[in-house]
PDB file of C-alpha atoms in Angstrom:
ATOM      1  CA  UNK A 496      97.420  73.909 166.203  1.00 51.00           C
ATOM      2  CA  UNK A 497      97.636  71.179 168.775  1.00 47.00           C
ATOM      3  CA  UNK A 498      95.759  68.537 167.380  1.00 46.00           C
ATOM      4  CA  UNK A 499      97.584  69.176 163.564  1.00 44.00           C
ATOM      5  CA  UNK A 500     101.091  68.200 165.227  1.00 49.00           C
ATOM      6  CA  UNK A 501      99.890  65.236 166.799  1.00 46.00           C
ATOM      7  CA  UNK A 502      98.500  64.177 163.387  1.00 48.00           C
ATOM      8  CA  UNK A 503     101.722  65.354 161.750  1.00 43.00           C
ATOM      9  CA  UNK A 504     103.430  63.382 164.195  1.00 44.00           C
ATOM     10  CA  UNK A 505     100.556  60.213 163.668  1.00 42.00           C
ATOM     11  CA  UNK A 506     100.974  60.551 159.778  1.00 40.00           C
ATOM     12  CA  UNK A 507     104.337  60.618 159.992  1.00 40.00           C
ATOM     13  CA  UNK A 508     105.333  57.644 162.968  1.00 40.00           C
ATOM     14  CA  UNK A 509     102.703  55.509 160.251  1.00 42.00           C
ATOM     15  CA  UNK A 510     104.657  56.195 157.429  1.00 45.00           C
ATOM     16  CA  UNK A 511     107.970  55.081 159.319  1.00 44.00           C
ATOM     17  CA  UNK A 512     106.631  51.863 160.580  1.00 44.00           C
ATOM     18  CA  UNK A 513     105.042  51.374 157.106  1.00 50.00           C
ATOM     19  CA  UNK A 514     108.848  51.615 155.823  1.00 60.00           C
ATOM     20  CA  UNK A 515     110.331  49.090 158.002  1.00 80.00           C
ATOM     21  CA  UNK A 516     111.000  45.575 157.771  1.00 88.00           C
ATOM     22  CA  UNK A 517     109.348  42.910 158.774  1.00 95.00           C
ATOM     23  CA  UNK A 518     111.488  40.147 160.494  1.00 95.00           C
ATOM     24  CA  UNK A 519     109.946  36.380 160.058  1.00 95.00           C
ATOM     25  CA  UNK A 520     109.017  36.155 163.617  1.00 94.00           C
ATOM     26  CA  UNK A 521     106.973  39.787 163.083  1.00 96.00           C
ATOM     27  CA  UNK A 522     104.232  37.848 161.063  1.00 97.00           C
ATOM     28  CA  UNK A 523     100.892  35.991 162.393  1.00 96.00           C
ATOM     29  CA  UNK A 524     101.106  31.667 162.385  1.00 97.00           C
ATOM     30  CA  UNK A 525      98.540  30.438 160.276  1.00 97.00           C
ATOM     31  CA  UNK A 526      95.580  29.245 162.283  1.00 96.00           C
ATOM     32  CA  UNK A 527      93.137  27.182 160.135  1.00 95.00           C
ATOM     33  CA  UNK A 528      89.827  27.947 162.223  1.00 95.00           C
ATOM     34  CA  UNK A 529      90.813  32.411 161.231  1.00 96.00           C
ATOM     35  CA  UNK A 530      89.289  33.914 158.043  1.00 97.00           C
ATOM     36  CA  UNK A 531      91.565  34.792 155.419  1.00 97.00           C
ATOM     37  CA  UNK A 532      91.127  37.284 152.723  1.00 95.00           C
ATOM     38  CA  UNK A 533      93.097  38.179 149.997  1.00 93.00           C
ATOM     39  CA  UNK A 534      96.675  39.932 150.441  1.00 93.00           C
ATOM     40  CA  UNK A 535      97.270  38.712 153.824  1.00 96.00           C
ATOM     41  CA  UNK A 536      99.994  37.142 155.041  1.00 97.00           C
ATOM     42  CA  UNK A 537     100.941  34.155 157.403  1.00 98.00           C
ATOM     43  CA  UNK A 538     104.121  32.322 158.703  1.00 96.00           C
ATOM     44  CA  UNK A 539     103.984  28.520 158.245  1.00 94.00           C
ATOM     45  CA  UNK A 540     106.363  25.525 158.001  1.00 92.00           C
ATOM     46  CA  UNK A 541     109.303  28.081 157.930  1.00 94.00           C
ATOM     47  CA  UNK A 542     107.532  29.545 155.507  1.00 96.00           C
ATOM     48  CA  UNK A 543     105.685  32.552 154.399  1.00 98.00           C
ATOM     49  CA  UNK A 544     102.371  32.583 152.269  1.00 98.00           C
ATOM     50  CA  UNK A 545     100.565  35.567 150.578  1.00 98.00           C
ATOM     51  CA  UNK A 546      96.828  34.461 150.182  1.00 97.00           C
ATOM     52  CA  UNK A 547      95.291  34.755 147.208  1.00 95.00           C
ATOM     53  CA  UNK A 548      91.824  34.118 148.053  1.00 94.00           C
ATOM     54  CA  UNK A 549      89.357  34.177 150.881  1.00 95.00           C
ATOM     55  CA  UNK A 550      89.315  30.765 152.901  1.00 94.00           C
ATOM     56  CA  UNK A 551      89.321  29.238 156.415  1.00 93.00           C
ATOM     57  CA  UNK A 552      90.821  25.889 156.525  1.00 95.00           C
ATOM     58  CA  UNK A 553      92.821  25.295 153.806  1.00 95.00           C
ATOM     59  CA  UNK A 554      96.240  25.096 154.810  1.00 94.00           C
ATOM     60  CA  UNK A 555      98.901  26.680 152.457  1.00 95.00           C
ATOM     61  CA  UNK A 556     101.171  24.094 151.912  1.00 91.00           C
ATOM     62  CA  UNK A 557      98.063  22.039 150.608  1.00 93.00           C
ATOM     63  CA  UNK A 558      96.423  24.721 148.591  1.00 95.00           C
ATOM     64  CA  UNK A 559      99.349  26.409 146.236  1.00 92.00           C
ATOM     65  CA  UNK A 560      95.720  27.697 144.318  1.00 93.00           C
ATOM     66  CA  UNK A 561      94.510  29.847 147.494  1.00 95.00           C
ATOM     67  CA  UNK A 562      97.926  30.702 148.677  1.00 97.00           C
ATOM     68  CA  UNK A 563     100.961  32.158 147.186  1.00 96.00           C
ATOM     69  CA  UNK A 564     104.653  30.723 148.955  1.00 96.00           C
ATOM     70  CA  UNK A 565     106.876  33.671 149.237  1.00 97.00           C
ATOM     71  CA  UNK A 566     110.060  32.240 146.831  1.00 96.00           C
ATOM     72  CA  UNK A 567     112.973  33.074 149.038  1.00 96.00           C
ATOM     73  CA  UNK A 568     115.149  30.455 147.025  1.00 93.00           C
ATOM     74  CA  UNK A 569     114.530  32.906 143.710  1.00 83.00           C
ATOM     75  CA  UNK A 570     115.732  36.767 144.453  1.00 94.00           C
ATOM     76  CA  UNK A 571     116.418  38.728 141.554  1.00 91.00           C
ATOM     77  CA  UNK A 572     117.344  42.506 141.064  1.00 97.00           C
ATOM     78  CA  UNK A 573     113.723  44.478 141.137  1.00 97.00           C
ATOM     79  CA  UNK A 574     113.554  45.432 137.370  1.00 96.00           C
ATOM     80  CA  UNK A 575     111.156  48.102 135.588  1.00 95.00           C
ATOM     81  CA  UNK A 576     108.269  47.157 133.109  1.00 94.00           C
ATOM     82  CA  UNK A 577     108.326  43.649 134.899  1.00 96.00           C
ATOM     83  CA  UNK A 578     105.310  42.107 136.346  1.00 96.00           C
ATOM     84  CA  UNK A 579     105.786  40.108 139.578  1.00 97.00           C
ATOM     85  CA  UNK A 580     103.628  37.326 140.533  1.00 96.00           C
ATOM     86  CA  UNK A 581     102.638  37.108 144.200  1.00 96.00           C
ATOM     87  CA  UNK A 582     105.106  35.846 145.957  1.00 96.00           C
ATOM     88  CA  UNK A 583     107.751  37.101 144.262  1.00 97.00           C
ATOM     89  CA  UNK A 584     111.264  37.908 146.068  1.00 98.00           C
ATOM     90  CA  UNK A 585     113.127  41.009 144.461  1.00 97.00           C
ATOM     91  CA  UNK A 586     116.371  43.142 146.058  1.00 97.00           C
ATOM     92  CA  UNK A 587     116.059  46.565 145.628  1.00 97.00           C
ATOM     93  CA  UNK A 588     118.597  49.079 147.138  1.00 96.00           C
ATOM     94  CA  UNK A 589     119.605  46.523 149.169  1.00 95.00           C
ATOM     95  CA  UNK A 590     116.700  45.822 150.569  1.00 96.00           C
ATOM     96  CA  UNK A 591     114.538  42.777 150.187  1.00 97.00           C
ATOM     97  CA  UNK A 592     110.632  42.682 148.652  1.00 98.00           C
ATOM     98  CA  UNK A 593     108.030  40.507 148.452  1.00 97.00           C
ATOM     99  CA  UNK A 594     104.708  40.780 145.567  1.00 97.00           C
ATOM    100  CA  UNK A 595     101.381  40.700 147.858  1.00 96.00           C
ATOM    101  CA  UNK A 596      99.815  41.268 144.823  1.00 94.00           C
ATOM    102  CA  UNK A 597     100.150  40.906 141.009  1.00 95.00           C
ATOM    103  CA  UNK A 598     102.473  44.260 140.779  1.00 96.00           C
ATOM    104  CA  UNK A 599     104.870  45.778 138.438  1.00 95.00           C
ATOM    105  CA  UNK A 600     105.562  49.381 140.749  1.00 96.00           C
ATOM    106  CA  UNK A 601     109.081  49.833 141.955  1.00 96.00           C
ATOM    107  CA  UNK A 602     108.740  48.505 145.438  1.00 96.00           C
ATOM    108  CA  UNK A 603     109.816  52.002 147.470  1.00 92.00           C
ATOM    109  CA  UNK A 604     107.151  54.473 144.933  1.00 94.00           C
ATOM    110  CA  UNK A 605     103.939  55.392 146.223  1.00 93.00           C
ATOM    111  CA  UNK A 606     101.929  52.032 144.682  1.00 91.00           C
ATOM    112  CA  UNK A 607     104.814  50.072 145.278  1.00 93.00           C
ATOM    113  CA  UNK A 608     104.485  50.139 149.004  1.00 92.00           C
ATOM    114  CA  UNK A 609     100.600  49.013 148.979  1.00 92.00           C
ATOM    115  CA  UNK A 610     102.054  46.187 146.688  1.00 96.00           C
ATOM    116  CA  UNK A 611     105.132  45.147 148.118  1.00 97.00           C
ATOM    117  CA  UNK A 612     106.390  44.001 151.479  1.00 97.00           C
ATOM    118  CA  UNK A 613     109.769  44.672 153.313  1.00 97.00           C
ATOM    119  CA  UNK A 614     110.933  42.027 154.831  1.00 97.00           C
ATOM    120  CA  UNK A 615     113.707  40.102 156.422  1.00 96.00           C
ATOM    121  CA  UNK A 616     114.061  36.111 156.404  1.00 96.00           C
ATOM    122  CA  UNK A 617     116.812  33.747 157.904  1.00 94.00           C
ATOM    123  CA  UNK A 618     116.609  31.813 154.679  1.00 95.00           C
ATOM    124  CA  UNK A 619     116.729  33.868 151.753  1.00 95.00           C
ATOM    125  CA  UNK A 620     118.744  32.380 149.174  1.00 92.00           C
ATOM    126  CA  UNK A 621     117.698  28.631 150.105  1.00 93.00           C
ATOM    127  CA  UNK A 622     116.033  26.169 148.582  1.00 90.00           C
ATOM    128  CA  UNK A 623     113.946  25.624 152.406  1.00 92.00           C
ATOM    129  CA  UNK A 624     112.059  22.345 152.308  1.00 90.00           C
ATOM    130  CA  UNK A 625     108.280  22.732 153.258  1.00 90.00           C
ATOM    131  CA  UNK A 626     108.277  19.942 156.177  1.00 85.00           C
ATOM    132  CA  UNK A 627     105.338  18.608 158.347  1.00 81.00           C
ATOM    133  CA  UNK A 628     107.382  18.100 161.589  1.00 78.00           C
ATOM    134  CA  UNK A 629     105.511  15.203 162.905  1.00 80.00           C
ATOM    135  CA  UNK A 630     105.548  13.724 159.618  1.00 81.00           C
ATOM    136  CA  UNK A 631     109.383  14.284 159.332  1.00 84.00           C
ATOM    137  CA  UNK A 632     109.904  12.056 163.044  1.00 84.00           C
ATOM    138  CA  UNK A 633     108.055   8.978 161.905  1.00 83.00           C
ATOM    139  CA  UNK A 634     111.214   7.392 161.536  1.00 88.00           C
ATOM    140  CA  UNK A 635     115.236   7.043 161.520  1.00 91.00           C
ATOM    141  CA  UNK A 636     115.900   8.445 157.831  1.00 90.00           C
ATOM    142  CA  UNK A 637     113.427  10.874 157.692  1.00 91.00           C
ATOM    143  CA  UNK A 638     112.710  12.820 154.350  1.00 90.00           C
ATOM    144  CA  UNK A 639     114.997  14.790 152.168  1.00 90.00           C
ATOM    145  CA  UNK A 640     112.867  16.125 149.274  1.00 86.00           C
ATOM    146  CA  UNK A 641     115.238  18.885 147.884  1.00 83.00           C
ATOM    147  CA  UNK A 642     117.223  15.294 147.881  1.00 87.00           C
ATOM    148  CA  UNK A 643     120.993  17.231 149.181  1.00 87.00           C
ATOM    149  CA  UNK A 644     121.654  14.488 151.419  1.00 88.00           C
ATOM    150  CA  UNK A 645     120.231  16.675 154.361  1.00 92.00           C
ATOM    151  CA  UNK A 646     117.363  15.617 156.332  1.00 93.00           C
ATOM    152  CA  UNK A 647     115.109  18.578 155.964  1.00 94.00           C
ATOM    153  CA  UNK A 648     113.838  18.931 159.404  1.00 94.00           C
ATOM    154  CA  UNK A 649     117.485  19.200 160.362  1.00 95.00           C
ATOM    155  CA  UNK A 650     117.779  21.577 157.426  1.00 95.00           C
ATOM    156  CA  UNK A 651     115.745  23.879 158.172  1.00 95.00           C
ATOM    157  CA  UNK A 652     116.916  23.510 161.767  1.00 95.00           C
ATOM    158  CA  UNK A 653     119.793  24.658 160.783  1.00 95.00           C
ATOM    159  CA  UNK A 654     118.726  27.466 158.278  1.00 95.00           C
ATOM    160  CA  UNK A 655     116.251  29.277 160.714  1.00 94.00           C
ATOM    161  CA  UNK A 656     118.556  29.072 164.028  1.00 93.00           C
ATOM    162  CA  UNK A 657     122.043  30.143 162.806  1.00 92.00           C
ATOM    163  CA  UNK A 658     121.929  33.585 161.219  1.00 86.00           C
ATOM    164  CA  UNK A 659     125.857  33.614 160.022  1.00 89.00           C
ATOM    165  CA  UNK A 660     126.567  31.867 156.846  1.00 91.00           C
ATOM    166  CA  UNK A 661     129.481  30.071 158.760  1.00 91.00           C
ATOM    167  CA  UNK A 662     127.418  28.223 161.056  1.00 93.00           C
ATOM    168  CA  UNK A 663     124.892  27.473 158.319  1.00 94.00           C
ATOM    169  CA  UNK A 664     127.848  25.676 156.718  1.00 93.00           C
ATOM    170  CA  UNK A 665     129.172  24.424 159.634  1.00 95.00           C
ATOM    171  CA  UNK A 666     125.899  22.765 160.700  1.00 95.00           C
ATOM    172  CA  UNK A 667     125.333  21.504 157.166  1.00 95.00           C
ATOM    173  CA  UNK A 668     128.989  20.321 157.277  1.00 94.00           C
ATOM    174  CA  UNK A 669     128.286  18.484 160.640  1.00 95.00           C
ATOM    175  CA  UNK A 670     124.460  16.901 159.355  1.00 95.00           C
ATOM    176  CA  UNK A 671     126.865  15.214 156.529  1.00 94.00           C
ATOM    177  CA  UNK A 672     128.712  13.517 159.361  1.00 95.00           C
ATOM    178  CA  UNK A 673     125.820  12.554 161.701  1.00 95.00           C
ATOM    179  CA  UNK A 674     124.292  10.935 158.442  1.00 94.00           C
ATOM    180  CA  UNK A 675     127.773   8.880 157.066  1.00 93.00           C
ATOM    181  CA  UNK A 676     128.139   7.530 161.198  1.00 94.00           C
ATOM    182  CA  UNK A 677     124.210   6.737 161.522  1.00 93.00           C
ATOM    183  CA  UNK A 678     124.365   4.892 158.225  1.00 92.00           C
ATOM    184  CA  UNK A 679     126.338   2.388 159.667  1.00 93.00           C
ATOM    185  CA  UNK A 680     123.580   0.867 161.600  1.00 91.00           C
ATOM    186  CA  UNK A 681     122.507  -0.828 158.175  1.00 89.00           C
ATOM    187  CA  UNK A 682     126.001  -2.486 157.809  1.00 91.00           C
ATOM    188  CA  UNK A 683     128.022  -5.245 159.191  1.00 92.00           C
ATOM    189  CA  UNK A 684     131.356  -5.348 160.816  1.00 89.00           C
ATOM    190  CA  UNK A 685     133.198  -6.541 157.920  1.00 88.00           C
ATOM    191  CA  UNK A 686     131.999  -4.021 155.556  1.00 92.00           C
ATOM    192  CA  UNK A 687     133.985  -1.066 157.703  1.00 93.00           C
ATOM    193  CA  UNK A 688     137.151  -1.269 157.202  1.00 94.00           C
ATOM    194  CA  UNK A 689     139.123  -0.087 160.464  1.00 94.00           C
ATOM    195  CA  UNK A 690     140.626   2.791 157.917  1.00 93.00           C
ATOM    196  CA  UNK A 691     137.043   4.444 157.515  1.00 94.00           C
ATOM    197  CA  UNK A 692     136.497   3.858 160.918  1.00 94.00           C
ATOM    198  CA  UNK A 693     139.347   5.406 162.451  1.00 93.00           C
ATOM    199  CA  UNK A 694     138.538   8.292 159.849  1.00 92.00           C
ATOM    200  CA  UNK A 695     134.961   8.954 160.763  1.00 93.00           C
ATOM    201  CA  UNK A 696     136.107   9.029 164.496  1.00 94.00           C
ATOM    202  CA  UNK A 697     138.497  11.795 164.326  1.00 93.00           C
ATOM    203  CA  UNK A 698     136.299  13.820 162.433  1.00 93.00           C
ATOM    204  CA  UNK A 699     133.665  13.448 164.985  1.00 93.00           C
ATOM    205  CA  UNK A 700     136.042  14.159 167.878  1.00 93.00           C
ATOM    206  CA  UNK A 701     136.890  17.070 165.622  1.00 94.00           C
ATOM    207  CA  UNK A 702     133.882  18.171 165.000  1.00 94.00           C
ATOM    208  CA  UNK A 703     132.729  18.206 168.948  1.00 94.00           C
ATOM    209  CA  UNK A 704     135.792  20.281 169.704  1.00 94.00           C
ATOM    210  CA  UNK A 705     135.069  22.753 166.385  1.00 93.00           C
ATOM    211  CA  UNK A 706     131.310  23.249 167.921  1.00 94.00           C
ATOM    212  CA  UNK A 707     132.291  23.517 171.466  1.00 93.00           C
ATOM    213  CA  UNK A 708     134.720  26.009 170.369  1.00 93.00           C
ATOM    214  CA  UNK A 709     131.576  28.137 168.822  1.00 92.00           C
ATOM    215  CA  UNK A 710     129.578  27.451 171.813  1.00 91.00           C
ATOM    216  CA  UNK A 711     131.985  29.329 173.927  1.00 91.00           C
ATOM    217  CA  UNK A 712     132.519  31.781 171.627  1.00 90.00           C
ATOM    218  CA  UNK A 713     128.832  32.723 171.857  1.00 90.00           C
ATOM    219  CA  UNK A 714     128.237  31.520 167.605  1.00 88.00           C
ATOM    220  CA  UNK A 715     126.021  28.400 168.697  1.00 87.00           C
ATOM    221  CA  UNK A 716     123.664  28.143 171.663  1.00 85.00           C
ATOM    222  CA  UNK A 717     122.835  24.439 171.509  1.00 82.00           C
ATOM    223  CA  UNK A 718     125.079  22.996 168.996  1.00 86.00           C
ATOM    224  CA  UNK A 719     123.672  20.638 166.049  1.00 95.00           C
ATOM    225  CA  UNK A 720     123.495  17.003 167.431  1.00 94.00           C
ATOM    226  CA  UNK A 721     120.272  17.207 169.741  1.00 94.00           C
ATOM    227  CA  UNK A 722     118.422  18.362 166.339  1.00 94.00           C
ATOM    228  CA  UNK A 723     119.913  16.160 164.680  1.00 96.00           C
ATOM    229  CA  UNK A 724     119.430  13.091 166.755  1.00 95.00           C
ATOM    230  CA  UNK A 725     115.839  14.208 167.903  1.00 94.00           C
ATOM    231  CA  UNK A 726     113.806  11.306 168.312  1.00 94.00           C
ATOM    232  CA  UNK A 727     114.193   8.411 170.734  1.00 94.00           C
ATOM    233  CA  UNK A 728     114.744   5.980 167.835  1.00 94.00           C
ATOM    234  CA  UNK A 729     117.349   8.217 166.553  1.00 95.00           C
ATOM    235  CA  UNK A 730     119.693   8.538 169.434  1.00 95.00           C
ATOM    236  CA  UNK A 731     119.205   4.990 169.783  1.00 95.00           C
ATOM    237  CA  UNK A 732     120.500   4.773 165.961  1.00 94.00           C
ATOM    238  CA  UNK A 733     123.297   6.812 167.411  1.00 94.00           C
ATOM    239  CA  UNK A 734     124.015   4.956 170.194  1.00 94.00           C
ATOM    240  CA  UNK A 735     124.422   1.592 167.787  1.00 94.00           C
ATOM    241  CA  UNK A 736     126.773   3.508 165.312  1.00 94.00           C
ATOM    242  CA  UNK A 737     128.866   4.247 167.911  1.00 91.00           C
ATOM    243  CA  UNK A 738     129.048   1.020 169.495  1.00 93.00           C
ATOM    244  CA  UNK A 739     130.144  -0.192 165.912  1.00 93.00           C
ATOM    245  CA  UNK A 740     132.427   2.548 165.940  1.00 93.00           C
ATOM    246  CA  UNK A 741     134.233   0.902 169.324  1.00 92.00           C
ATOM    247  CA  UNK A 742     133.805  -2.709 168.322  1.00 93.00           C
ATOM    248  CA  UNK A 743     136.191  -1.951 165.135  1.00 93.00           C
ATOM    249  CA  UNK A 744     139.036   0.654 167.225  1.00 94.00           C
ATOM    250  CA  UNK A 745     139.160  -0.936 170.352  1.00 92.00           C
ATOM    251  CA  UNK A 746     139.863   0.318 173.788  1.00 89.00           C
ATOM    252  CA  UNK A 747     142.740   1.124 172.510  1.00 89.00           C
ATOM    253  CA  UNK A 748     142.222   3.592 170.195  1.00 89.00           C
ATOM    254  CA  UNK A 749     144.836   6.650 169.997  1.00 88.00           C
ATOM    255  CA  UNK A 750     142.029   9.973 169.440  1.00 84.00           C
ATOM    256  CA  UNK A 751     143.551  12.596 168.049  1.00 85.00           C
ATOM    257  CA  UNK A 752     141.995  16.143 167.919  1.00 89.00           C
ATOM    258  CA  UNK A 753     143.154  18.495 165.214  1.00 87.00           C
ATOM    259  CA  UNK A 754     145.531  21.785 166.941  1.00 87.00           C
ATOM    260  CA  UNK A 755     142.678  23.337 164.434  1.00 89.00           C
ATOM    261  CA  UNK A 756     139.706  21.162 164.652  1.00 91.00           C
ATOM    262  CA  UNK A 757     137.205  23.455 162.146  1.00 90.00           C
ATOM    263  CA  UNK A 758     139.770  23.952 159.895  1.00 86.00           C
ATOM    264  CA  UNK A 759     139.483  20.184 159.595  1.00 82.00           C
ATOM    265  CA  UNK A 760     135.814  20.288 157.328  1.00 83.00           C
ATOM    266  CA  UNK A 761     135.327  22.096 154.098  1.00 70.00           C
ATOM    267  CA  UNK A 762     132.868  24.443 155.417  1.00 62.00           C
ATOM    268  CA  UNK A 763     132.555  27.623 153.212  1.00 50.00           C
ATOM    269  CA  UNK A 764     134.988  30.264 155.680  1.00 40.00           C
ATOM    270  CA  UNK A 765     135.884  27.284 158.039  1.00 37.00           C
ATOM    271  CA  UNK A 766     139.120  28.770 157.409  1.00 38.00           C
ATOM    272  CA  UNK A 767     138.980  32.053 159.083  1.00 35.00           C
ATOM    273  CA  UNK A 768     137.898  30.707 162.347  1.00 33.00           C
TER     274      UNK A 768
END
């Protein structure tokens, strides 16, 4: 009678651990030298990949064939007599899936949970650039592929560290910024007029008060400028916009900070802070 309970109580802890989701951080890195077989899954690049086929170094991000890219960009409403590709992102009772296999089973039935995987993701609902990070420091500009006008390492910075759709927008709001001031390294003095100047300033004074405001308010941990200006070439770049910055106000120069200093950028709920 004993040993039934405990495997009642086995069967039945299984089936409740089998039910829960899976945070991003809950799944295995991808290590190329590790034997892969098909239907497993691995975090990479931000990312996560369903494999499709046995292998052992083949990277997913370089083998789309061998490995499936859970689409977190594309969620749709789970729908019957549909098959799903792997890789597939549906919501389904509020709840977010994603197709380990070919499948067409509603994603909570007794297939569907061989077939589909709960799971949560700080990025669901973005277009998340795929980035080599060593390859996205070679230099100043970096890359932008999903070509928003956000460097994607910053992006995805961005993306995977602030949960709240507010600071998402606030960070994206602030990578605009960083990128108009570090552009000015690639003009000359006459070419800012002391109008744009005086403009871009406030904002940034603005925008330091806005973030320190979050900081203390426990929204932010580290801000957005040290991702932003990550490399040594980039503070540098920094460094020289800013300089231009002071060579067109002066000493002189009457900063003013906003008695609302978010409510100063068009971030999606900027307003209710």
């Amino acid at each position: 009678m004993m040993m039934f309970r405990t495997s009642l109580l086995l069967i039945t802890l299984l089936a409740s651990l089998s039910s829960m989701a899976k945070d991003f951080e809950d799944f295995r890195t991808y290590k190329p030298e590790r034997r892969y077989y098909r239907g497993q899954v691995v975090s990479q690049h931000s990312h996560l990949w369903v494999s499709r086929f046995p292998s052992r170094n083949k990277e997913p991000k370089d083998h789309p064939f061998r490995w499936g890219k859970v689409e977190i960009e594309e969620v749709q409403d789970w729908r019957r007599n549909r098959f799903y590709p792997i890789g597939s992102v549906v919501q389904f009772d509020g709840l977010y899936y994603f197709a380990k296999n070919l499948t067409l089973f509603r994603p909570n039935s007794y297939f569907g949970r061989r077939h589909w995987q709960k799971f949560t993701h700080p990025a669901i609902g973005y277009d998340l650039p795929v980035i080599d990070r060593e390859e996205a420091r070679q230099d100043v500009e970096g890359i932008d592929r999903n070509l928003n006008g956000l460097r994607d390492d910053y992006e995805v910075y961005v993306i995977m560290n602030h949960p709240s759709q507010e600071m998402k927008d606030l960070g994206f709001e602030a990578g605009r910024l960083y990128t108009e001031v570090m552009s000015l390294i690639d003009k000359e003095l006459y070419e800012i007029s002391y109008a744009n100047a005086e403009s871009m300033m406030n904002r940034m004074l603005d925008m330091d008060e806005c973030i320190s405001s979050k900081r203390q308010s426990g929204q932010t941990e580290d801000g957005f400028s040290a991702a932003f200006y990550n490399t040594k070439d980039r503070i540098l770049a920094d460094f020289r916009s800013q300089f231009k910055l002071h060579d067109i106000l002066g000493d002189n120069f009457p900063a003013k900070i906003s008695d609302n200093p978010c409510g100063e950028f068009n971030y999606r709920v900027g307003d209710a802070s």
